[in-house]
Amino acid sequence: MPILDEKVDLLYDAIVRRNPGEPEFHQAVHGVLDSLGAVLAKESRLARDRMIERLCEPERQIIFRVPWQNDRGEVQLNRGFQVEFSSALGPYKGGLRFHPSVNLGIVKFLGFTQVFKNALTGMPIGGAKGGADFDPKGKSDGEVMRFCQSFMTELYRHLGEHTDVPAGDIGVGERELGYLFGQYKRITNRYESGVLTGKGPAWGGSLVRKEATGFGAVFFAERMLEARGQTLDGKTCVVSGSGNVALHAIQKLHDRGARVVACSDSDGVVHDRDGLDLALLFQVKEDERGRVSDYAERRGERARFTRSGDVWSIPCDIAMPCATQNELNARDAATLIQNGCALVVEGANMPVTPEGVARLLEAGVAFGPGKAANAGGVATSALEMQQNASRDSWSFEHTEGRLAAIMGNIHRTCFETAEALGVPGNYVVGANVAGFLRVARAMLALGVI
Ligand code: NDP
């Protein structure tokens, strides 16, 4: 990791001691603190009022038992989490992740990141994240439903449209949100649409929410290219993952005339030299809940599936990591640079390691951090909350237009903040400083909270 300013370094050491055994959380904190030296020197009140320590301490952390029965009637046990990080700007807001790797440190890293991301959108939303170490993969619909019902039976008491409004993340899509919303409605006897976002359009969801994170990341990439006098048209791209974010990033890249030649899942990588067949990919992944190996098999000669390969060794102009944290390291970055990649945009949360980011920036590769680039999902969640509050539903075109405008604003904020700090083109510093200042100034105005 890069060296922190001396004073900030001491603060960071104290935060690590206070939160032992949470490497992803430490990494996320380090990533933000690393950008803040100049700002803290300029605004002495931020240090005096212990803004960093307060921001690194969640307002509330909830850990709970989730018992449920599988199809054979056997009792299963999982652990649920909800970390309500900051409500300085609005109700807690962030997704739920169901994946066996989920633990408190992972949820804290995601919640911490969410605070700054949400601030960057300029919308009135605080930051949170939750989830469970439950693996929906290989489970029947009935098992997923019983798990979601048990999970919500505890979580509901912490939620509310003005309190905490979760959405989806890894392993939580429209199906899971439906079961969660159904149980919330039963327990509370309230049709409180604004308590969850990412709902199906037939029951209070917003059009474009499903597409928003992937589309938004591509809109952000477009603005980055524009700042360099380029467009997406004709560019060769690789995308990691093949879930919600990856699929919709691939779709929008394709719409913009780029050629996406590879994507992946945790089993391996599919390389399709002529460009992925969108209709087939969506059919396999969305309609059939299949794997990229199934796509490759159906595509025949044209596509090659490599088990446990990685997408970063495939030559490209643009790389978009859209699967999970720490999936692109310094070695991968070096390979991308060697192959002429000029733009890396994070669709996932913290997918590029700190060493990977440093390598890319040193080589002059344009780098869009997830905090800014993948904020389109939560921004559209906030648009869903607006529609729920006014009992309205907007057209696809209108909502997509709002999303594109928000991503344009986030890009401008990061770009101009970096320029003002004397690090032009450094979107990492731009995003961290702009997000931090918005939350910190609100906290100062609200007293000692
Ligand atoms: P999905 O569950 O829809 O898809 C996740 C994809 O990533 C799958 O292809 C999955 O493969 C792969 N993946 C997950 N974990 C691993 C792992 N440990 N190793 C290798 N591959 C893995 O999730 P999303 O698309 O919603 O989320 C992807 C990323 O985007 C996450 O970092 C999330 O936090 C972030 N994000 C999501 C938002 C949203 O609106 N959904 C908003 C902002 C950020 P497999 O099926 O094999 O597990």
Short mmCIF file of N, CA and C in Angstrom, two decimals, residues 236-237 250 254 258-262 271-278 295 299 302-303:
data_model
loop_
_atom_site.label_atom_id
_atom_site.label_comp_id
_atom_site.label_asym_id
_atom_site.label_seq_id
_atom_site.Cartn_x
_atom_site.Cartn_y
_atom_site.Cartn_z
N THR A 236 -11.98 -2.62 -27.95
CA THR A 236 -12.07 -4.01 -27.51
C THR A 236 -12.06 -4.03 -25.98
N CYS A 237 -13.02 -4.76 -25.39
CA CYS A 237 -13.16 -4.72 -23.92
C CYS A 237 -13.17 -6.12 -23.34
N ILE A 250 -21.73 -5.12 -20.13
CA ILE A 250 -21.49 -5.70 -21.46
C ILE A 250 -22.55 -5.19 -22.46
N HIS A 254 -21.73 -2.86 -25.72
CA HIS A 254 -22.15 -3.35 -27.03
C HIS A 254 -22.98 -2.30 -27.75
N ALA A 258 -18.71 -0.91 -28.84
CA ALA A 258 -17.49 -1.59 -28.39
C ALA A 258 -17.68 -3.10 -28.58
N ARG A 259 -16.57 -3.83 -28.59
CA ARG A 259 -16.63 -5.29 -28.76
C ARG A 259 -16.14 -5.93 -27.47
N VAL A 260 -17.03 -6.65 -26.77
CA VAL A 260 -16.63 -7.29 -25.51
C VAL A 260 -16.27 -8.73 -25.82
N VAL A 261 -14.99 -9.08 -25.58
CA VAL A 261 -14.52 -10.38 -26.04
C VAL A 261 -14.40 -11.42 -24.92
N ALA A 262 -14.63 -11.02 -23.67
CA ALA A 262 -14.50 -12.00 -22.59
C ALA A 262 -15.30 -11.60 -21.36
N HIS A 271 -13.73 -16.77 -23.66
CA HIS A 271 -13.12 -15.84 -24.61
C HIS A 271 -13.80 -16.04 -25.96
N ASP A 272 -14.42 -14.98 -26.44
CA ASP A 272 -15.19 -15.05 -27.69
C ASP A 272 -14.62 -13.97 -28.60
N ARG A 273 -13.71 -14.38 -29.46
CA ARG A 273 -12.92 -13.40 -30.24
C ARG A 273 -13.77 -12.42 -31.04
N ASP A 274 -14.90 -12.89 -31.59
CA ASP A 274 -15.73 -12.01 -32.44
C ASP A 274 -16.60 -11.07 -31.61
N GLY A 275 -16.58 -11.25 -30.33
CA GLY A 275 -17.47 -10.45 -29.47
C GLY A 275 -18.57 -11.36 -28.93
N LEU A 276 -18.88 -11.18 -27.63
CA LEU A 276 -19.90 -12.03 -26.99
C LEU A 276 -21.25 -11.87 -27.67
N ASP A 277 -21.97 -12.98 -27.81
CA ASP A 277 -23.33 -12.95 -28.36
C ASP A 277 -24.28 -12.58 -27.21
N LEU A 278 -24.75 -11.32 -27.23
CA LEU A 278 -25.53 -10.80 -26.10
C LEU A 278 -26.78 -11.61 -25.81
N TYR A 295 -22.52 -21.17 -21.78
CA TYR A 295 -22.52 -20.25 -22.93
C TYR A 295 -21.49 -20.73 -23.95
N ARG A 299 -21.96 -21.91 -27.87
CA ARG A 299 -21.38 -21.04 -28.89
C ARG A 299 -20.46 -21.82 -29.82
N ARG A 302 -16.63 -20.88 -31.83
CA ARG A 302 -16.27 -19.47 -31.74
C ARG A 302 -15.75 -19.05 -30.38
N ALA A 303 -16.17 -19.78 -29.32
CA ALA A 303 -15.78 -19.36 -27.97
C ALA A 303 -14.93 -20.43 -27.29
#
